Amino acid sequence: MLDFIYPISYLISLTGLILWFYFKESGSISRKMSSVFLISFLIYLVTLAFTEATLAYKLLILFRDLSILAILSQLFSYVRKNSLIVFVLAIVIYGVIQFVGFSMLYDTFPQVTETINPADDQFELLVETKDGVVPKSYDMLIKKYGLIIEKPFSPVEPALSKLDEFIAIGIPDEAERDVLTIMRELRRLNGTEDVEYNETITLEENEVQASTPKVNAQHVNDPLVSGQWGWDMIQGDQVHNIMSSHPHPKKKALIAIVDSGVDGAHADLRDQYLSGGNNNDTDPLGHGTHCAGIAGAISNNGIGIASLIPDASFVQVTSLKVMNAMGIGSQIATIQGMIKAADMGADVISMSLGGLSSDTKQKAYEEAVAYCNARGAIVIAAAGNSSQNAKNYAPANAKGIITVSAIGPDQKKASFSNTVNDVQYGIAAPGVKILSTYPNGEYKELDGTSMATPMVAGLVGLLKAFRPELNTQEVYTILYDTGKLLPDGKSSGRLIQAANALEKVMD
C-alpha cells in the first residue's frame, strides 16, 4: 500500500507547489494550493519514513524528490506571466509523468514478491539486459520461438544491485531443442549483457554413514546433546559458558533458512522461530527443519538438542521455502528467496542447496549476494556432496559466499563432501550423522554439507548479534584466524571454533 501512496502523494505535492507559486499573486487560490501542498507533502514524508528501505536509500530518494520540487516550482514561477510557455511546459511535464515519471516513482520502492515458486521450470534462461527492459531487438526472436518473458526479481532497493536488470526467458517445449541456438542469438543482440541457464537446484543431503562418539556437555541440559558429536569439536559447551557472563547482545540477529520450509511449531524451535508467512512454516521434506535446528534450536529447555544460540534474545530463525515437495528448485526461486530474506532484515542467509553448474560465471547469484550484503546479510552455502570441486557447483562457487565443506568425527573431510580450496571463502564444520529437529516433533540424523552449513550460520548469527556491522570478509577472517587446521588442509578449509571466534568479537 505504501508503495502506491508514495508516488500519488508526491505528484499531488508537486502539483500543489507549482500552482502555489504560479498563483502567488492571487491570495485565495494561492492559500488553497499551499494547503494542498502541505497536506500531501506531509503524507509523502510519512510514507517515505515508514516504507521498508535503508536510511541511506531514503535520504537519496528524498534528495532526488526535493530537487525536482525545487527546480519545477522555480521554473513555473519564472515563466508564469507567459501563458504559452506555461501551457507548453505543462504539456511536456504531463507527458514525462505519463510515460516515465509515474513508473519511476512507483518503482522507487517495489513490492517484495510474497510467494516464491520453487518449480520455475517454465523458465530456462536468465538474461541480464542493459537497462532491465526487454530490448526491441528481441522482438523477432520472441516471435520466432514463442518465448515467454518475465521479470523474476523485485528487490525492495533495486539500486543496491543489478538484479532488476535480469529477465527470465521461458522456451516452449517444441523449441527446447534450440536452446543453444537461442542463447547464441541472444548474446549477439543489442541490449544483452549476459545469458545463463536457470539451473536446477537440489538439497545437499546424504544417507547417514558413520558411527560417532558421545558427548558429555556441562553447560546445557538438553538430553539429546549427548548424540551431537560435533558439539565438542566446535566448542559448543565453551560458547554457552561464555554466554552465561555476556547476556546482552547488541541486537537480535535473524538467520534465514532458504530451503524446503521449516516446521515452525516444533517444540525445540517455536520460541526461537519467526514466521516466514505463507507456506514457509511447513516442511513436507524435513530438510529445512533439520537445518533450522542445527542453526538455532532452543538450548537449555530440557528437551531435544542444543544449538550455539543461548536463547531468542540473541538469534531468531526464519524460513523461505524455495524447494518443491520433491526437493527440487531453481536458480530463480533461490535468488527470490535470497532477496526476500534480505528484505526481511536477515543478518545471515543459510542455503543448504545447490547443483552442478554449466555456467563459468555466476552473474545472477553474485548480484543477489551483493544485494544481500548491501542489506546487511551474510550468505552461507553448502559446498555440495559429489566428492568434486565446489568451484563447479552453484551457488557454492559464487563470489561473496562463505562455502561450507563437511567433516567427520575423524576431523577429515567427509568422503562425499566437495572441496573448497578453489572458492573465495571456504570453511568446514561437522556434517556426518548430525542429529537435529525433524517435522512433527521428531529428531533425525542426516549426513551432508547441508548439515555443516547451518552450523556455520548459527555461529555467524551469534557473531552478528554482538557485532552487527560485521561484513562477509570480516566474518570469514574471524572464522579462518580462529579456526582449526585440518588434515585435509585447504581442500576442506579450517574447522570453525565457535568459542574462539566469539571471544574474538568480544575483545
PDB file of C-alpha atoms in Angstrom, residues 144-425:
ATOM      1  CA  LYS A 144      10.218 -16.940 -33.931  1.00  0.00           C
ATOM      2  CA  TYR A 145      10.398 -19.284 -30.922  1.00  0.00           C
ATOM      3  CA  GLY A 146       7.325 -18.214 -28.941  1.00  0.00           C
ATOM      4  CA  LEU A 147       9.463 -17.187 -25.966  1.00  0.00           C
ATOM      5  CA  ILE A 148       7.889 -16.243 -22.623  1.00  0.00           C
ATOM      6  CA  ILE A 149       9.422 -13.218 -20.884  1.00  0.00           C
ATOM      7  CA  GLU A 150       9.067 -12.261 -17.218  1.00  0.00           C
ATOM      8  CA  LYS A 151      10.801 -10.041 -14.671  1.00  0.00           C
ATOM      9  CA  PRO A 152      11.827 -12.549 -11.963  1.00  0.00           C
ATOM     10  CA  PHE A 153      13.254 -10.326  -9.227  1.00  0.00           C
ATOM     11  CA  SER A 154      11.694  -7.473  -7.243  1.00  0.00           C
ATOM     12  CA  PRO A 155      14.155  -6.251  -4.596  1.00  0.00           C
ATOM     13  CA  VAL A 156      12.930  -3.514  -2.265  1.00  0.00           C
ATOM     14  CA  GLU A 157      16.034  -1.450  -3.061  1.00  0.00           C
ATOM     15  CA  PRO A 158      16.893  -2.098  -6.729  1.00  0.00           C
ATOM     16  CA  ALA A 159      19.706   0.470  -6.702  1.00  0.00           C
ATOM     17  CA  LEU A 160      21.798  -1.835  -4.487  1.00  0.00           C
ATOM     18  CA  SER A 161      22.439  -4.350  -7.278  1.00  0.00           C
ATOM     19  CA  LYS A 162      21.714  -5.156 -10.918  1.00  0.00           C
ATOM     20  CA  LEU A 163      19.050  -7.746 -10.072  1.00  0.00           C
ATOM     21  CA  ASP A 164      16.301  -5.666 -11.675  1.00  0.00           C
ATOM     22  CA  GLU A 165      18.205  -5.834 -14.973  1.00  0.00           C
ATOM     23  CA  PHE A 166      17.563  -9.589 -15.289  1.00  0.00           C
ATOM     24  CA  ILE A 167      14.713 -11.128 -17.248  1.00  0.00           C
ATOM     25  CA  ALA A 168      13.633 -14.769 -17.249  1.00  0.00           C
ATOM     26  CA  ILE A 169      13.005 -16.453 -20.594  1.00  0.00           C
ATOM     27  CA  GLY A 170      10.781 -19.484 -21.000  1.00  0.00           C
ATOM     28  CA  ILE A 171      11.164 -21.689 -24.062  1.00  0.00           C
ATOM     29  CA  PRO A 172       8.137 -23.687 -25.311  1.00  0.00           C
ATOM     30  CA  ASP A 173       8.527 -27.478 -25.388  1.00  0.00           C
ATOM     31  CA  GLU A 174       8.660 -27.563 -29.172  1.00  0.00           C
ATOM     32  CA  ALA A 175      11.627 -25.160 -29.191  1.00  0.00           C
ATOM     33  CA  GLU A 176      13.662 -26.657 -26.319  1.00  0.00           C
ATOM     34  CA  ARG A 177      15.970 -28.445 -28.750  1.00  0.00           C
ATOM     35  CA  ASP A 178      17.009 -24.989 -29.963  1.00  0.00           C
ATOM     36  CA  VAL A 179      18.097 -23.675 -26.554  1.00  0.00           C
ATOM     37  CA  LEU A 180      21.783 -23.362 -27.516  1.00  0.00           C
ATOM     38  CA  THR A 181      20.867 -21.537 -30.715  1.00  0.00           C
ATOM     39  CA  ILE A 182      18.591 -19.199 -28.760  1.00  0.00           C
ATOM     40  CA  MET A 183      21.400 -18.474 -26.289  1.00  0.00           C
ATOM     41  CA  ARG A 184      23.826 -17.693 -29.119  1.00  0.00           C
ATOM     42  CA  GLU A 185      21.323 -15.382 -30.791  1.00  0.00           C
ATOM     43  CA  LEU A 186      20.564 -13.608 -27.510  1.00  0.00           C
ATOM     44  CA  ARG A 187      24.262 -12.965 -26.908  1.00  0.00           C
ATOM     45  CA  ARG A 188      24.562 -11.324 -30.333  1.00  0.00           C
ATOM     46  CA  LEU A 189      21.606  -8.981 -29.887  1.00  0.00           C
ATOM     47  CA  ASN A 190      21.920  -5.379 -28.743  1.00  0.00           C
ATOM     48  CA  GLY A 191      20.853  -4.925 -25.143  1.00  0.00           C
ATOM     49  CA  THR A 192      22.191  -8.270 -23.881  1.00  0.00           C
ATOM     50  CA  GLU A 193      24.805  -8.208 -21.125  1.00  0.00           C
ATOM     51  CA  ASP A 194      24.869 -11.889 -20.157  1.00  0.00           C
ATOM     52  CA  VAL A 195      22.954 -15.140 -20.686  1.00  0.00           C
ATOM     53  CA  GLU A 196      22.923 -18.085 -18.274  1.00  0.00           C
ATOM     54  CA  TYR A 197      20.829 -21.151 -17.515  1.00  0.00           C
ATOM     55  CA  ASN A 198      18.151 -21.125 -14.827  1.00  0.00           C
ATOM     56  CA  GLU A 199      19.862 -24.109 -13.262  1.00  0.00           C
ATOM     57  CA  THR A 200      18.158 -26.835 -11.264  1.00  0.00           C
ATOM     58  CA  ILE A 201      18.879 -26.815  -7.530  1.00  0.00           C
ATOM     59  CA  THR A 202      18.661 -29.802  -5.168  1.00  0.00           C
ATOM     60  CA  LEU A 203      19.147 -30.344  -1.448  1.00  0.00           C
ATOM     61  CA  GLU A 204      22.626 -31.345  -0.260  1.00  0.00           C
ATOM     62  CA  GLU A 205      21.753 -34.299   1.980  1.00  0.00           C
ATOM     63  CA  ASN A 206      23.181 -37.834   2.175  1.00  0.00           C
ATOM     64  CA  GLU A 207      22.209 -41.018   3.972  1.00  0.00           C
ATOM     65  CA  VAL A 208      23.827 -41.464   7.380  1.00  0.00           C
ATOM     66  CA  GLN A 209      27.173 -43.240   7.052  1.00  0.00           C
ATOM     67  CA  ALA A 210      29.275 -43.377  10.205  1.00  0.00           C
ATOM     68  CA  SER A 211      29.267 -44.152  13.904  1.00  0.00           C
ATOM     69  CA  THR A 212      30.102 -41.220  16.149  1.00  0.00           C
ATOM     70  CA  PRO A 213      31.393 -40.606  19.671  1.00  0.00           C
ATOM     71  CA  LYS A 214      29.150 -39.484  22.525  1.00  0.00           C
ATOM     72  CA  VAL A 215      29.342 -36.044  24.123  1.00  0.00           C
ATOM     73  CA  ASN A 216      29.426 -35.003  27.747  1.00  0.00           C
ATOM     74  CA  ALA A 217      28.048 -31.447  27.814  1.00  0.00           C
ATOM     75  CA  GLN A 218      28.278 -29.443  31.047  1.00  0.00           C
ATOM     76  CA  HIS A 219      26.556 -26.143  30.241  1.00  0.00           C
ATOM     77  CA  VAL A 220      23.308 -27.238  28.555  1.00  0.00           C
ATOM     78  CA  ASN A 221      20.547 -29.517  29.847  1.00  0.00           C
ATOM     79  CA  ASP A 222      19.163 -30.739  26.526  1.00  0.00           C
ATOM     80  CA  PRO A 223      19.057 -34.562  26.779  1.00  0.00           C
ATOM     81  CA  LEU A 224      19.899 -35.338  23.137  1.00  0.00           C
ATOM     82  CA  VAL A 225      23.064 -33.225  23.120  1.00  0.00           C
ATOM     83  CA  SER A 226      24.913 -36.416  24.038  1.00  0.00           C
ATOM     84  CA  GLY A 227      24.273 -37.527  20.447  1.00  0.00           C
ATOM     85  CA  GLN A 228      25.606 -34.300  18.914  1.00  0.00           C
ATOM     86  CA  TRP A 229      29.194 -35.451  18.449  1.00  0.00           C
ATOM     87  CA  GLY A 230      30.257 -32.196  16.772  1.00  0.00           C
ATOM     88  CA  TRP A 231      29.363 -30.258  19.934  1.00  0.00           C
ATOM     89  CA  ASP A 232      32.792 -30.726  21.467  1.00  0.00           C
ATOM     90  CA  MET A 233      34.605 -30.325  18.145  1.00  0.00           C
ATOM     91  CA  ILE A 234      33.221 -26.826  17.519  1.00  0.00           C
ATOM     92  CA  GLN A 235      33.469 -25.762  21.205  1.00  0.00           C
ATOM     93  CA  GLY A 236      29.712 -25.693  21.803  1.00  0.00           C
ATOM     94  CA  ASP A 237      29.937 -26.079  25.579  1.00  0.00           C
ATOM     95  CA  GLN A 238      32.538 -23.330  25.819  1.00  0.00           C
ATOM     96  CA  VAL A 239      30.250 -20.985  23.887  1.00  0.00           C
ATOM     97  CA  HIS A 240      27.470 -21.437  26.430  1.00  0.00           C
ATOM     98  CA  ASN A 241      29.919 -20.904  29.254  1.00  0.00           C
ATOM     99  CA  ILE A 242      30.990 -17.596  27.674  1.00  0.00           C
ATOM    100  CA  MET A 243      27.370 -16.572  27.076  1.00  0.00           C
ATOM    101  CA  SER A 244      26.466 -17.047  30.727  1.00  0.00           C
ATOM    102  CA  SER A 245      28.558 -13.969  31.541  1.00  0.00           C
ATOM    103  CA  HIS A 246      27.577 -11.973  28.410  1.00  0.00           C
ATOM    104  CA  PRO A 247      23.760 -11.968  28.445  1.00  0.00           C
ATOM    105  CA  HIS A 248      23.220  -8.742  26.495  1.00  0.00           C
ATOM    106  CA  PRO A 249      23.835  -8.780  22.716  1.00  0.00           C
ATOM    107  CA  LYS A 250      23.732  -5.558  20.699  1.00  0.00           C
ATOM    108  CA  LYS A 251      20.891  -6.875  18.554  1.00  0.00           C
ATOM    109  CA  LYS A 252      18.738  -9.913  17.928  1.00  0.00           C
ATOM    110  CA  ALA A 253      20.198 -11.418  14.766  1.00  0.00           C
ATOM    111  CA  LEU A 254      17.981 -13.175  12.223  1.00  0.00           C
ATOM    112  CA  ILE A 255      19.048 -16.337  10.381  1.00  0.00           C
ATOM    113  CA  ALA A 256      17.021 -17.162   7.254  1.00  0.00           C
ATOM    114  CA  ILE A 257      16.906 -20.825   6.224  1.00  0.00           C
ATOM    115  CA  VAL A 258      16.410 -20.793   2.434  1.00  0.00           C
ATOM    116  CA  ASP A 259      15.324 -24.382   1.915  1.00  0.00           C
ATOM    117  CA  SER A 260      12.272 -26.682   1.909  1.00  0.00           C
ATOM    118  CA  GLY A 261      10.408 -24.753   4.616  1.00  0.00           C
ATOM    119  CA  VAL A 262      10.569 -25.170   8.398  1.00  0.00           C
ATOM    120  CA  ASP A 263       8.140 -26.779  10.840  1.00  0.00           C
ATOM    121  CA  GLY A 264       7.897 -23.665  12.992  1.00  0.00           C
ATOM    122  CA  ALA A 265       5.661 -25.450  15.514  1.00  0.00           C
ATOM    123  CA  HIS A 266       8.404 -27.895  16.560  1.00  0.00           C
ATOM    124  CA  ALA A 267       8.842 -27.697  20.349  1.00  0.00           C
ATOM    125  CA  ASP A 268      12.604 -27.238  20.005  1.00  0.00           C
ATOM    126  CA  LEU A 269      12.194 -24.357  17.530  1.00  0.00           C
ATOM    127  CA  ARG A 270       8.965 -22.418  18.059  1.00  0.00           C
ATOM    128  CA  ASP A 271      10.131 -20.000  20.771  1.00  0.00           C
ATOM    129  CA  GLN A 272      13.123 -19.061  18.632  1.00  0.00           C
ATOM    130  CA  TYR A 273      11.281 -19.095  15.304  1.00  0.00           C
ATOM    131  CA  LEU A 274       9.994 -16.074  13.375  1.00  0.00           C
ATOM    132  CA  SER A 275       7.244 -16.981  10.924  1.00  0.00           C
ATOM    133  CA  GLY A 276       8.142 -16.556   7.273  1.00  0.00           C
ATOM    134  CA  GLY A 277       4.449 -16.304   6.344  1.00  0.00           C
ATOM    135  CA  ASN A 278       2.514 -18.050   3.564  1.00  0.00           C
ATOM    136  CA  ASN A 279       3.604 -21.698   3.338  1.00  0.00           C
ATOM    137  CA  ASN A 280       7.120 -21.148   4.654  1.00  0.00           C
ATOM    138  CA  ASP A 281       6.261 -22.578   8.093  1.00  0.00           C
ATOM    139  CA  THR A 282       5.591 -26.088   6.828  1.00  0.00           C
ATOM    140  CA  ASP A 283       8.147 -28.607   5.654  1.00  0.00           C
ATOM    141  CA  PRO A 284       6.998 -31.714   3.756  1.00  0.00           C
ATOM    142  CA  LEU A 285      10.591 -32.909   3.281  1.00  0.00           C
ATOM    143  CA  GLY A 286      12.093 -32.279   6.721  1.00  0.00           C
ATOM    144  CA  HIS A 287      15.337 -30.924   5.303  1.00  0.00           C
ATOM    145  CA  GLY A 288      14.730 -27.276   6.183  1.00  0.00           C
ATOM    146  CA  THR A 289      13.531 -28.167   9.690  1.00  0.00           C
ATOM    147  CA  HIS A 290      16.695 -30.193  10.243  1.00  0.00           C
ATOM    148  CA  CYS A 291      18.839 -27.245   9.124  1.00  0.00           C
ATOM    149  CA  ALA A 292      16.876 -24.821  11.317  1.00  0.00           C
ATOM    150  CA  GLY A 293      17.543 -26.939  14.402  1.00  0.00           C
ATOM    151  CA  ILE A 294      21.271 -27.051  13.710  1.00  0.00           C
ATOM    152  CA  ALA A 295      21.385 -23.277  13.300  1.00  0.00           C
ATOM    153  CA  GLY A 296      19.128 -22.287  16.154  1.00  0.00           C
ATOM    154  CA  ALA A 297      17.379 -24.982  18.194  1.00  0.00           C
ATOM    155  CA  ILE A 298      16.325 -23.809  21.655  1.00  0.00           C
ATOM    156  CA  SER A 299      19.077 -24.588  24.152  1.00  0.00           C
ATOM    157  CA  ASN A 300      18.651 -25.339  27.865  1.00  0.00           C
ATOM    158  CA  ASN A 301      14.931 -26.079  27.598  1.00  0.00           C
ATOM    159  CA  GLY A 302      15.293 -29.620  28.922  1.00  0.00           C
ATOM    160  CA  ILE A 303      14.186 -31.277  25.676  1.00  0.00           C
ATOM    161  CA  GLY A 304      15.773 -32.397  22.441  1.00  0.00           C
ATOM    162  CA  ILE A 305      19.006 -30.929  21.139  1.00  0.00           C
ATOM    163  CA  ALA A 306      21.059 -27.786  21.732  1.00  0.00           C
ATOM    164  CA  SER A 307      22.492 -25.193  19.361  1.00  0.00           C
ATOM    165  CA  LEU A 308      25.119 -22.498  19.794  1.00  0.00           C
ATOM    166  CA  ILE A 309      22.325 -19.987  20.460  1.00  0.00           C
ATOM    167  CA  PRO A 310      21.574 -19.423  24.184  1.00  0.00           C
ATOM    168  CA  ASP A 311      18.032 -18.068  23.656  1.00  0.00           C
ATOM    169  CA  ALA A 312      15.820 -15.946  21.401  1.00  0.00           C
ATOM    170  CA  SER A 313      17.258 -12.676  22.710  1.00  0.00           C
ATOM    171  CA  PHE A 314      20.413 -13.451  20.708  1.00  0.00           C
ATOM    172  CA  VAL A 315      19.187 -15.035  17.481  1.00  0.00           C
ATOM    173  CA  GLN A 316      15.935 -15.980  15.775  1.00  0.00           C
ATOM    174  CA  VAL A 317      15.440 -18.318  12.836  1.00  0.00           C
ATOM    175  CA  THR A 318      13.047 -17.833   9.924  1.00  0.00           C
ATOM    176  CA  SER A 319      12.264 -19.735   6.718  1.00  0.00           C
ATOM    177  CA  LEU A 320      11.971 -19.078   2.986  1.00  0.00           C
ATOM    178  CA  LYS A 321      10.716 -22.095   1.047  1.00  0.00           C
ATOM    179  CA  VAL A 322      12.345 -22.383  -2.383  1.00  0.00           C
ATOM    180  CA  MET A 323      12.146 -26.156  -2.974  1.00  0.00           C
ATOM    181  CA  ASN A 324       9.131 -28.122  -4.153  1.00  0.00           C
ATOM    182  CA  ALA A 325       7.753 -31.264  -2.490  1.00  0.00           C
ATOM    183  CA  MET A 326      10.306 -33.399  -4.348  1.00  0.00           C
ATOM    184  CA  GLY A 327      13.272 -31.386  -3.088  1.00  0.00           C
ATOM    185  CA  ILE A 328      13.885 -29.645  -6.416  1.00  0.00           C
ATOM    186  CA  GLY A 329      14.110 -25.915  -7.044  1.00  0.00           C
ATOM    187  CA  SER A 330      15.633 -23.474  -9.484  1.00  0.00           C
ATOM    188  CA  GLN A 331      18.165 -20.692  -9.578  1.00  0.00           C
ATOM    189  CA  ILE A 332      15.402 -18.119  -9.970  1.00  0.00           C
ATOM    190  CA  ALA A 333      13.491 -19.399  -6.923  1.00  0.00           C
ATOM    191  CA  THR A 334      16.697 -19.500  -4.868  1.00  0.00           C
ATOM    192  CA  ILE A 335      17.556 -15.903  -5.744  1.00  0.00           C
ATOM    193  CA  GLN A 336      13.983 -14.841  -4.998  1.00  0.00           C
ATOM    194  CA  GLY A 337      14.400 -16.456  -1.569  1.00  0.00           C
ATOM    195  CA  MET A 338      17.679 -14.629  -1.008  1.00  0.00           C
ATOM    196  CA  ILE A 339      16.099 -11.292  -1.927  1.00  0.00           C
ATOM    197  CA  LYS A 340      13.083 -11.882   0.321  1.00  0.00           C
ATOM    198  CA  ALA A 341      15.343 -12.910   3.219  1.00  0.00           C
ATOM    199  CA  ALA A 342      17.456  -9.781   2.836  1.00  0.00           C
ATOM    200  CA  ASP A 343      14.359  -7.589   2.610  1.00  0.00           C
ATOM    201  CA  MET A 344      13.007  -9.212   5.796  1.00  0.00           C
ATOM    202  CA  GLY A 345      16.126  -7.998   7.590  1.00  0.00           C
ATOM    203  CA  ALA A 346      18.064 -11.273   7.755  1.00  0.00           C
ATOM    204  CA  ASP A 347      21.599 -10.994   9.119  1.00  0.00           C
ATOM    205  CA  VAL A 348      22.573 -14.462   7.874  1.00  0.00           C
ATOM    206  CA  ILE A 349      21.196 -16.425   4.916  1.00  0.00           C
ATOM    207  CA  SER A 350      21.824 -20.176   5.107  1.00  0.00           C
ATOM    208  CA  MET A 351      21.432 -22.204   1.898  1.00  0.00           C
ATOM    209  CA  SER A 352      21.911 -25.965   2.133  1.00  0.00           C
ATOM    210  CA  LEU A 353      21.245 -26.485  -1.557  1.00  0.00           C
ATOM    211  CA  GLY A 354      22.974 -26.351  -4.907  1.00  0.00           C
ATOM    212  CA  GLY A 355      23.816 -28.155  -8.086  1.00  0.00           C
ATOM    213  CA  LEU A 356      26.402 -28.738 -10.774  1.00  0.00           C
ATOM    214  CA  SER A 357      26.799 -25.548 -12.779  1.00  0.00           C
ATOM    215  CA  SER A 358      27.432 -25.335 -16.514  1.00  0.00           C
ATOM    216  CA  ASP A 359      27.969 -21.567 -16.370  1.00  0.00           C
ATOM    217  CA  THR A 360      31.528 -20.301 -15.972  1.00  0.00           C
ATOM    218  CA  LYS A 361      30.178 -17.074 -14.481  1.00  0.00           C
ATOM    219  CA  GLN A 362      27.513 -16.686 -11.810  1.00  0.00           C
ATOM    220  CA  LYS A 363      26.342 -13.149 -12.583  1.00  0.00           C
ATOM    221  CA  ALA A 364      22.815 -13.544 -11.200  1.00  0.00           C
ATOM    222  CA  TYR A 365      23.938 -15.243  -7.986  1.00  0.00           C
ATOM    223  CA  GLU A 366      26.699 -12.699  -7.480  1.00  0.00           C
ATOM    224  CA  GLU A 367      24.299  -9.793  -7.938  1.00  0.00           C
ATOM    225  CA  ALA A 368      21.984 -11.483  -5.427  1.00  0.00           C
ATOM    226  CA  VAL A 369      24.855 -11.858  -2.955  1.00  0.00           C
ATOM    227  CA  ALA A 370      25.831  -8.211  -3.489  1.00  0.00           C
ATOM    228  CA  TYR A 371      22.248  -7.173  -2.786  1.00  0.00           C
ATOM    229  CA  CYS A 372      22.087  -9.277   0.384  1.00  0.00           C
ATOM    230  CA  ASN A 373      25.434  -7.884   1.556  1.00  0.00           C
ATOM    231  CA  ALA A 374      24.270  -4.318   0.949  1.00  0.00           C
ATOM    232  CA  ARG A 375      21.182  -5.052   3.040  1.00  0.00           C
ATOM    233  CA  GLY A 376      23.416  -6.330   5.860  1.00  0.00           C
ATOM    234  CA  ALA A 377      23.157 -10.092   5.298  1.00  0.00           C
ATOM    235  CA  ILE A 378      25.978 -12.632   5.069  1.00  0.00           C
ATOM    236  CA  VAL A 379      25.318 -15.530   2.683  1.00  0.00           C
ATOM    237  CA  ILE A 380      26.454 -19.069   3.522  1.00  0.00           C
ATOM    238  CA  ALA A 381      26.035 -22.071   1.201  1.00  0.00           C
ATOM    239  CA  ALA A 382      26.771 -25.788   1.110  1.00  0.00           C
ATOM    240  CA  ALA A 383      29.808 -26.937  -0.879  1.00  0.00           C
ATOM    241  CA  GLY A 384      27.935 -29.936  -2.298  1.00  0.00           C
ATOM    242  CA  ASN A 385      28.003 -33.709  -1.819  1.00  0.00           C
ATOM    243  CA  SER A 386      29.597 -35.024  -5.007  1.00  0.00           C
ATOM    244  CA  SER A 387      33.224 -35.533  -3.920  1.00  0.00           C
ATOM    245  CA  GLN A 388      34.152 -32.928  -6.524  1.00  0.00           C
ATOM    246  CA  ASN A 389      35.478 -29.373  -6.546  1.00  0.00           C
ATOM    247  CA  ALA A 390      32.949 -26.818  -5.284  1.00  0.00           C
ATOM    248  CA  LYS A 391      34.159 -24.377  -7.958  1.00  0.00           C
ATOM    249  CA  ASN A 392      31.873 -26.256 -10.370  1.00  0.00           C
ATOM    250  CA  TYR A 393      28.792 -26.074  -8.133  1.00  0.00           C
ATOM    251  CA  ALA A 394      26.379 -23.182  -7.693  1.00  0.00           C
ATOM    252  CA  PRO A 395      25.678 -21.203  -5.631  1.00  0.00           C
ATOM    253  CA  ALA A 396      28.722 -22.512  -3.725  1.00  0.00           C
ATOM    254  CA  ASN A 397      31.091 -21.062  -6.334  1.00  0.00           C
ATOM    255  CA  ALA A 398      29.614 -17.554  -6.405  1.00  0.00           C
ATOM    256  CA  LYS A 399      31.821 -14.723  -5.209  1.00  0.00           C
ATOM    257  CA  GLY A 400      30.952 -13.341  -1.802  1.00  0.00           C
ATOM    258  CA  ILE A 401      29.521 -16.587  -0.424  1.00  0.00           C
ATOM    259  CA  ILE A 402      31.003 -18.466   2.539  1.00  0.00           C
ATOM    260  CA  THR A 403      31.118 -22.056   1.275  1.00  0.00           C
ATOM    261  CA  VAL A 404      30.990 -24.908   3.790  1.00  0.00           C
ATOM    262  CA  SER A 405      32.503 -28.379   3.489  1.00  0.00           C
ATOM    263  CA  ALA A 406      31.597 -31.296   5.766  1.00  0.00           C
ATOM    264  CA  ILE A 407      33.961 -33.212   8.042  1.00  0.00           C
ATOM    265  CA  GLY A 408      33.519 -36.406  10.019  1.00  0.00           C
ATOM    266  CA  PRO A 409      34.415 -37.448  13.582  1.00  0.00           C
ATOM    267  CA  ASP A 410      37.983 -38.186  12.447  1.00  0.00           C
ATOM    268  CA  GLN A 411      38.332 -34.477  11.533  1.00  0.00           C
ATOM    269  CA  LYS A 412      38.866 -35.405   7.890  1.00  0.00           C
ATOM    270  CA  LYS A 413      36.762 -34.195   5.005  1.00  0.00           C
ATOM    271  CA  ALA A 414      33.709 -36.413   4.623  1.00  0.00           C
ATOM    272  CA  SER A 415      34.034 -38.740   1.647  1.00  0.00           C
ATOM    273  CA  PHE A 416      31.003 -37.170  -0.049  1.00  0.00           C
ATOM    274  CA  SER A 417      31.946 -33.523   0.557  1.00  0.00           C
ATOM    275  CA  ASN A 418      33.104 -31.269  -2.245  1.00  0.00           C
ATOM    276  CA  THR A 419      36.400 -29.459  -1.737  1.00  0.00           C
ATOM    277  CA  VAL A 420      36.523 -25.711  -1.043  1.00  0.00           C
ATOM    278  CA  ASN A 421      40.121 -24.781  -1.881  1.00  0.00           C
ATOM    279  CA  ASP A 422      39.096 -23.066  -5.145  1.00  0.00           C
ATOM    280  CA  VAL A 423      36.220 -20.947  -3.853  1.00  0.00           C
ATOM    281  CA  GLN A 424      36.583 -17.487  -2.340  1.00  0.00           C
ATOM    282  CA  TYR A 425      35.634 -18.245   1.268  1.00  0.00           C
TER     283      TYR A 425
END
